[in-house]
Short mmCIF file of C-alpha atoms in Angstrom, two decimals:
data_model
loop_
_atom_site.label_atom_id
_atom_site.label_comp_id
_atom_site.label_asym_id
_atom_site.label_seq_id
_atom_site.Cartn_x
_atom_site.Cartn_y
_atom_site.Cartn_z
CA MET A 1166 72.21 200.48 123.54
CA ALA A 1167 69.79 197.84 122.50
CA GLU A 1168 66.45 197.95 124.22
CA LYS A 1169 66.00 194.83 126.38
CA ILE A 1170 63.47 192.44 125.59
CA ARG A 1171 61.53 190.94 128.21
CA ILE A 1172 59.85 187.27 128.13
CA LYS A 1173 56.58 189.19 128.36
CA ASP A 1174 57.63 190.76 125.11
CA ILE A 1175 57.97 187.42 123.29
CA ALA A 1176 55.07 185.97 124.54
CA GLU A 1177 52.88 188.67 123.01
CA ARG A 1178 54.69 188.66 119.74
CA ALA A 1179 54.33 184.64 119.76
CA GLY A 1180 50.70 184.99 120.94
CA VAL A 1181 51.52 182.16 123.85
CA SER A 1182 51.82 182.29 127.79
CA VAL A 1183 54.97 183.68 129.84
CA GLY A 1184 55.00 180.14 130.76
CA THR A 1185 55.70 178.74 127.37
CA VAL A 1186 58.40 181.03 126.47
CA ASP A 1187 60.31 180.21 129.75
CA ARG A 1188 60.10 176.50 128.98
CA VAL A 1189 61.28 177.15 125.41
CA LEU A 1190 64.21 179.50 126.35
CA HIS A 1191 65.26 176.72 129.14
CA ASP A 1192 64.70 174.08 126.95
CA ARG A 1193 62.21 172.52 129.14
CA PRO A 1194 59.43 169.64 128.28
CA ASN A 1195 55.60 170.07 127.71
CA VAL A 1196 55.86 172.39 125.09
CA SER A 1197 53.67 171.60 122.12
CA LYS A 1198 55.64 171.88 118.61
CA PRO A 1199 53.19 174.71 117.18
CA ALA A 1200 53.95 176.61 120.40
CA ARG A 1201 57.51 176.07 120.32
CA ASP A 1202 57.42 176.99 116.53
CA LYS A 1203 55.90 180.20 117.43
CA VAL A 1204 58.34 181.11 119.92
CA GLU A 1205 61.15 180.39 117.84
CA LYS A 1206 59.95 182.47 115.02
CA ALA A 1207 59.44 185.38 117.39
CA LEU A 1208 63.00 185.01 118.88
CA LYS A 1209 64.21 185.11 115.56
CA GLU A 1210 62.27 188.07 114.30
CA MET A 1211 63.11 190.06 117.61
CA ASN A 1212 66.79 188.99 117.04
CA TYR A 1213 67.00 187.72 120.79
CA GLN A 1214 70.10 187.20 122.38
CA PRO A 1215 69.59 185.35 125.75
CA ASN A 1216 71.60 186.39 128.85
CA VAL A 1217 73.41 182.86 129.18
CA TYR A 1218 74.71 183.71 132.85
CA ALA A 1219 71.33 184.64 134.11
CA SER A 1220 69.76 181.54 132.66
CA ALA A 1221 72.78 179.37 133.94
CA LEU A 1222 72.23 180.86 137.50
CA ALA A 1223 68.44 180.45 136.96
CA TYR A 1224 68.64 176.99 136.33
CA ASN A 1225 70.55 176.37 140.02
CA LYS A 1226 72.01 173.02 138.94
CA SER A 1227 75.08 171.80 140.41
CA TYR A 1228 78.03 170.39 138.29
CA THR A 1229 81.16 168.45 139.12
CA PHE A 1230 84.34 168.29 137.00
CA TYR A 1231 87.12 165.91 137.97
CA LEU A 1232 90.83 166.62 137.43
CA LEU A 1233 92.97 163.37 136.74
CA ILE A 1234 96.54 164.16 137.38
CA PRO A 1235 99.77 162.54 138.49
CA LYS A 1236 100.78 162.39 141.78
CA HIS A 1237 103.41 164.67 143.12
CA GLU A 1238 105.69 166.39 145.72
CA SER A 1239 104.90 169.98 146.61
CA GLU A 1240 106.01 172.77 144.77
CA ALA A 1241 105.86 171.09 141.50
CA TYR A 1242 104.41 171.75 138.34
CA TRP A 1243 101.35 169.66 139.07
CA GLU A 1244 100.52 171.64 142.15
CA GLU A 1245 100.20 175.07 140.04
CA ILE A 1246 97.68 173.18 138.04
CA GLU A 1247 95.78 172.50 141.12
CA GLU A 1248 95.75 175.79 142.33
CA GLY A 1249 94.62 177.19 139.10
CA ALA A 1250 91.82 174.85 138.66
CA LYS A 1251 90.71 175.62 142.36
CA LYS A 1252 90.54 179.46 141.67
CA CYS A 1253 88.37 178.93 138.69
CA GLU A 1254 86.06 176.76 141.02
CA ASP A 1255 86.36 179.57 143.32
CA THR A 1256 85.54 182.50 140.70
CA ARG A 1257 82.43 180.29 139.48
CA ARG A 1258 81.08 179.37 142.94
CA ASP A 1259 77.84 181.13 142.15
CA PHE A 1260 77.16 178.39 139.33
CA HIS A 1261 77.63 175.73 141.83
CA ILE A 1262 80.81 174.15 140.62
CA ASP A 1263 82.60 171.51 142.31
CA VAL A 1264 86.30 170.43 141.10
CA ALA A 1265 87.12 166.96 142.40
CA ILE A 1266 90.87 165.96 142.05
CA ARG A 1267 92.04 162.52 141.62
CA PHE A 1268 95.50 161.26 141.52
CA TYR A 1269 97.39 158.33 139.89
CA GLU A 1270 100.92 156.98 139.65
CA ARG A 1271 102.71 158.45 136.95
CA SER A 1272 104.56 155.09 135.99
CA SER A 1273 101.35 152.67 136.71
CA GLU A 1274 98.99 152.55 133.87
CA GLU A 1275 96.76 150.06 136.55
CA SER A 1276 96.77 153.18 138.97
CA PHE A 1277 95.67 155.42 135.88
CA ARG A 1278 92.66 152.92 135.11
CA GLU A 1279 91.89 152.55 138.56
CA GLU A 1280 91.49 156.45 139.19
CA GLY A 1281 89.77 156.31 135.67
CA ASN A 1282 86.85 153.94 136.67
CA LYS A 1283 86.36 155.76 140.07
CA ILE A 1284 85.45 158.86 138.14
CA LEU A 1285 83.30 156.79 135.32
CA GLU A 1286 81.61 155.43 138.44
CA ALA A 1287 80.94 159.11 139.56
CA SER A 1288 79.20 160.29 136.21
CA PRO A 1289 80.57 163.76 136.47
CA GLU A 1290 79.59 166.63 134.12
CA GLY A 1291 83.05 166.82 132.81
CA VAL A 1292 86.89 165.82 133.12
CA ILE A 1293 90.21 166.99 132.64
CA VAL A 1294 93.00 164.18 131.68
CA VAL A 1295 96.38 164.23 132.07
CA PRO A 1296 97.05 161.11 129.82
CA SER A 1297 99.21 158.09 130.54
CA SER A 1298 100.04 156.00 127.90
CA LEU A 1299 98.07 156.26 124.58
CA ASP A 1300 96.23 152.86 125.12
CA VAL A 1301 94.85 153.04 128.45
CA THR A 1302 94.09 156.64 127.91
CA ARG A 1303 92.25 156.27 124.86
CA GLU A 1304 90.19 153.30 126.86
CA PHE A 1305 89.27 155.90 129.53
CA THR A 1306 88.30 158.70 127.14
CA GLU A 1307 86.23 155.92 124.84
CA ALA A 1308 84.24 155.16 127.95
CA LEU A 1309 83.65 159.03 128.59
CA HIS A 1310 82.49 159.44 125.03
CA HIS A 1311 80.11 156.14 125.72
CA LYS A 1312 78.90 157.92 128.48
CA SER A 1313 78.73 161.45 126.89
CA ILE A 1314 80.70 163.01 129.47
CA PRO A 1315 83.14 166.14 127.93
CA PHE A 1316 86.65 165.79 128.42
CA ILE A 1317 89.78 168.29 127.91
CA LEU A 1318 93.15 166.85 127.61
CA LEU A 1319 96.17 168.73 129.74
CA ASP A 1320 99.81 168.93 129.02
CA SER A 1321 99.93 166.13 126.22
CA TYR A 1322 97.94 166.30 123.15
CA MET A 1323 96.30 163.15 121.61
CA PRO A 1324 93.93 164.52 118.85
CA ASP A 1325 92.98 160.98 117.93
CA LEU A 1326 91.02 160.56 121.38
CA ARG A 1327 88.77 163.56 120.34
CA PRO A 1328 88.68 166.07 123.14
CA LEU A 1329 86.61 168.83 123.62
CA SER A 1330 89.96 170.95 124.14
CA PHE A 1331 93.33 170.92 125.11
CA PHE A 1332 95.87 172.68 127.08
CA GLY A 1333 99.60 172.75 126.89
CA GLN A 1334 102.61 173.67 125.21
CA ASP A 1335 103.49 172.46 121.67
CA SER A 1336 106.29 170.03 123.22
CA PHE A 1337 108.27 169.62 119.92
CA CYS A 1338 108.63 173.36 119.40
CA SER A 1339 109.54 173.97 123.05
CA GLY A 1340 112.33 171.50 122.74
CA PHE A 1341 113.46 172.79 119.37
CA PHE A 1342 113.52 176.13 121.16
CA ALA A 1343 115.23 175.04 124.20
CA ALA A 1344 118.00 173.50 122.17
CA LYS A 1345 118.35 176.96 120.08
CA MET A 1346 118.53 178.95 123.28
CA LEU A 1347 121.19 176.62 124.99
CA MET A 1348 123.37 176.42 121.93
CA MET A 1349 123.51 180.45 121.80
CA LEU A 1350 125.57 179.78 125.03
CA ALA A 1351 127.15 176.28 124.10
CA ALA A 1352 128.08 176.53 120.45
CA LYS A 1353 131.54 175.98 121.24
CA GLU A 1354 131.19 172.98 123.36
CA ASP A 1355 131.97 169.25 122.32
CA GLU A 1356 129.56 167.75 125.01
CA ILE A 1357 126.44 168.54 126.68
CA LEU A 1358 124.22 166.82 129.25
CA LEU A 1359 120.93 165.77 129.10
CA MET A 1360 119.48 165.16 132.18
CA ARG A 1361 116.20 162.71 132.55
CA GLN A 1362 113.94 161.21 134.84
CA THR A 1363 112.88 157.87 134.18
CA LYS A 1364 111.20 154.69 135.26
CA ASP A 1365 113.03 151.23 134.27
CA GLY A 1366 114.97 153.54 131.88
CA ARG A 1367 112.13 154.78 130.18
CA VAL A 1368 110.83 158.48 130.17
CA VAL A 1369 106.98 158.16 131.34
CA SER A 1370 105.91 161.38 130.05
CA LYS A 1371 104.68 162.10 126.36
CA GLN A 1372 105.12 165.77 126.60
CA GLN A 1373 108.73 165.15 128.12
CA ASP A 1374 109.61 162.85 125.27
CA ASN A 1375 108.22 165.11 122.72
CA ARG A 1376 110.16 167.94 124.13
CA GLU A 1377 113.58 165.68 123.65
CA VAL A 1378 112.47 164.82 120.07
CA GLY A 1379 112.23 168.66 119.24
CA PHE A 1380 115.58 169.10 121.15
CA ARG A 1381 117.58 166.21 119.10
CA HIS A 1382 116.02 167.50 115.79
CA TYR A 1383 117.59 170.94 116.36
CA MET A 1384 120.88 169.66 117.26
CA HIS A 1385 120.70 167.18 114.68
CA ASP A 1386 120.54 169.68 111.80
CA HIS A 1387 122.54 172.73 113.41
CA PHE A 1388 125.07 171.12 116.20
CA PRO A 1389 125.51 167.46 114.69
CA ASN A 1390 128.81 167.17 116.09
CA VAL A 1391 127.74 167.98 119.72
CA LYS A 1392 127.67 164.91 121.86
CA ILE A 1393 124.70 164.43 123.81
CA THR A 1394 125.28 162.62 127.10
CA LEU A 1395 122.40 161.03 129.02
CA LEU A 1396 122.03 161.17 132.84
CA ASP A 1397 118.68 158.95 133.94
CA LEU A 1398 117.89 159.74 137.20
CA PRO A 1399 115.31 157.52 138.69
CA LEU A 1400 111.75 159.10 139.02
CA SER A 1401 111.18 157.78 142.67
CA GLY A 1402 114.75 158.52 143.75
CA THR A 1403 115.96 160.17 146.99
CA ARG A 1404 118.02 163.36 147.23
CA ALA A 1405 120.85 161.29 148.46
CA GLU A 1406 120.68 158.83 145.56
CA PHE A 1407 120.66 161.93 143.12
CA VAL A 1408 123.86 163.51 145.02
CA LYS A 1409 125.91 160.41 144.61
CA MET A 1410 124.59 160.21 140.90
CA LEU A 1411 125.93 163.54 140.13
CA GLU A 1412 128.92 163.37 142.11
CA LYS A 1413 129.94 160.14 139.93
CA PHE A 1414 128.61 161.89 136.60
CA PHE A 1415 130.66 165.06 136.99
CA ALA A 1416 133.56 163.54 138.39
CA VAL A 1417 133.47 161.34 135.09
CA HIS A 1418 132.74 164.24 132.74
CA PRO A 1419 134.79 167.36 134.11
CA ASN A 1420 134.44 168.84 130.82
CA ILE A 1421 131.00 169.21 130.80
CA HIS A 1422 129.56 172.67 131.61
CA HIS A 1423 125.88 172.86 130.10
CA CYS A 1424 122.94 171.00 131.36
CA ILE A 1425 119.61 170.72 130.05
CA THR A 1426 116.36 168.55 131.45
CA MET A 1427 112.99 168.44 130.09
CA THR A 1428 111.20 168.17 133.56
CA SER A 1429 110.38 170.86 136.19
CA LYS A 1430 113.34 169.11 138.13
CA ALA A 1431 116.39 171.11 137.12
CA HIS A 1432 116.72 172.07 141.18
CA ILE A 1433 117.88 168.47 141.29
CA VAL A 1434 121.01 169.52 139.68
CA GLY A 1435 121.04 173.16 140.81
CA ASP A 1436 121.01 172.16 144.43
CA PHE A 1437 123.84 170.20 143.76
CA LEU A 1438 125.68 172.72 142.38
CA LEU A 1439 125.34 174.95 145.06
CA LYS A 1440 126.18 172.81 147.64
CA THR A 1441 129.41 171.70 145.97
CA ASN A 1442 130.08 175.46 145.27
CA ARG A 1443 130.45 174.87 141.47
CA ARG A 1444 130.18 177.67 139.31
CA ASP A 1445 131.25 176.19 135.85
CA VAL A 1446 127.99 174.45 134.80
CA GLN A 1447 124.83 176.22 133.37
CA ILE A 1448 121.68 174.71 133.88
CA MET A 1449 118.32 175.13 131.51
CA GLY A 1450 115.50 173.52 132.99
CA TYR A 1451 111.34 173.89 132.83
CA ASP A 1452 108.61 175.44 134.95
CA MET A 1453 108.56 178.29 137.29
CA VAL A 1454 107.90 176.21 140.61
CA GLU A 1455 109.36 177.95 143.72
CA LYS A 1456 112.51 175.32 144.05
CA ASN A 1457 113.51 176.14 140.35
CA ALA A 1458 113.06 179.89 140.84
CA ARG A 1459 115.24 179.83 143.74
CA CYS A 1460 118.00 178.32 141.92
CA LEU A 1461 117.44 180.79 139.28
CA ARG A 1462 117.92 183.44 141.75
CA GLU A 1463 121.12 182.02 143.37
CA GLY A 1464 122.55 181.74 140.02
CA SER A 1465 122.83 177.61 139.67
CA ILE A 1466 120.11 177.79 137.20
CA SER A 1467 120.72 179.90 134.13
CA PHE A 1468 117.26 179.46 132.36
CA LEU A 1469 113.90 178.23 132.79
CA ILE A 1470 111.12 177.65 130.43
CA ALA A 1471 107.77 178.68 131.64
CA GLN A 1472 104.55 177.36 130.64
CA HIS A 1473 102.05 178.98 132.66
CA ALA A 1474 100.51 176.02 134.76
CA TYR A 1475 98.52 177.85 136.89
CA MET A 1476 96.59 179.41 133.81
CA GLN A 1477 96.52 176.00 132.15
CA GLY A 1478 94.45 174.84 135.42
CA TYR A 1479 92.13 177.68 135.50
CA SER A 1480 91.66 177.65 131.98
CA CYS A 1481 90.52 173.98 131.62
CA VAL A 1482 88.02 174.46 134.25
CA ASP A 1483 86.58 177.46 133.03
CA THR A 1484 86.68 175.81 129.14
CA LEU A 1485 84.22 172.94 130.56
CA PHE A 1486 82.05 175.73 132.59
CA GLN A 1487 81.95 177.60 129.04
CA ALA A 1488 80.72 174.34 127.29
CA ILE A 1489 78.68 172.38 129.46
CA VAL A 1490 76.85 175.32 132.09
CA LEU A 1491 76.90 178.30 129.19
CA LYS A 1492 76.87 176.03 126.19
CA LYS A 1493 79.10 178.16 124.41
CA LYS A 1494 81.66 177.00 121.81
CA VAL A 1495 85.44 176.65 122.97
CA THR A 1496 88.39 176.81 121.15
CA PRO A 1497 89.51 173.15 120.42
CA VAL A 1498 93.57 173.61 120.94
CA ASN A 1499 95.11 175.85 123.00
CA TYR A 1500 99.06 176.05 123.13
CA MET A 1501 100.66 178.05 125.96
CA PRO A 1502 103.13 180.48 125.31
CA ILE A 1503 106.76 179.60 125.56
CA GLU A 1504 108.49 182.13 127.55
CA LEU A 1505 112.15 182.12 128.92
CA LEU A 1506 113.04 183.28 132.17
CA MET A 1507 116.21 184.15 133.83
CA LYS A 1508 117.63 185.53 137.00
CA GLU A 1509 116.78 189.23 135.34
CA ASN A 1510 112.98 188.88 134.61
CA VAL A 1511 111.89 186.07 136.86
CA ASP A 1512 110.18 188.68 139.49
CA PHE A 1513 108.58 190.16 136.79
CA TYR A 1514 106.81 186.58 135.87
CA ARG A 1515 102.85 186.65 136.38
CA ARG A 1516 101.65 182.97 137.02
CA THR A 1517 98.13 184.07 137.39
CA GLN A 1518 97.60 186.44 134.40
CA LEU A 1519 94.52 185.40 132.82
#
């Protein structure tokens, strides 16, 4: 083990006081250039490696990180993100990390803008952003750049916005993978159902939109004759509305036996199938939230694609911690694994594995 280098040793080597060395190590003012040069030369000659954790603790500064995410119901994908972020906050509590969460209406650019402005007014040390539309998100991130506030993009990757880092799946590859897995079962089908949740007939999530692009790309290349029939459920619809729409859909399309959705709401169809005792439809969806897991165990959902939402929330906060508190370099793009879950392996899935 290498011998520990003390501040006293550095001071003796540089011919300066211990206080001068301490100020240089912590980048504090009131150090002359000649004295700083002597200390830095001594550090290089002694191959000094600072204890960044000890330095950060000694600095005794508080840090506030904001997490800007869509409003959501309980037991949803975003709740997993929150839990992961709060777990990291607790893990790093000795460094005085505080994670504040702001929510915006997913389908409202104005809501995103309002919440973003509140964050800008607070001038936090770092921000985690789930993007809205490109234009309104760019407006926010440019303001963050102007104030020199680093930010991480979560869920949807927009490299032109120049984030510190990104966490999420490769959406196109995920959709392509979903189509490939689905068609191993539905290769002989003439028609499949693509269930979406929309606002005014439009998918408001860039990630879901990219998944659909990847899905259709695979279908176009490998199963061009299979008809993809859309069912758009309203983003703010009620359970009763969903039941009526699903009853009508399956009455009109009795020969559809395979359904896929690019959202975490596969359980909407899964619950409908359980209540109507239909066992002739197989569903593929996203995210290991509890409502989906229950349908998976009961057999109304056949497959789920997991993306470790809890890990994403944890890792985003930890990356801000590494970059801002410890001043370390971080990985700019972090794609999450694309994992296929079914009834037989769902109980072995570990959402908290880090």
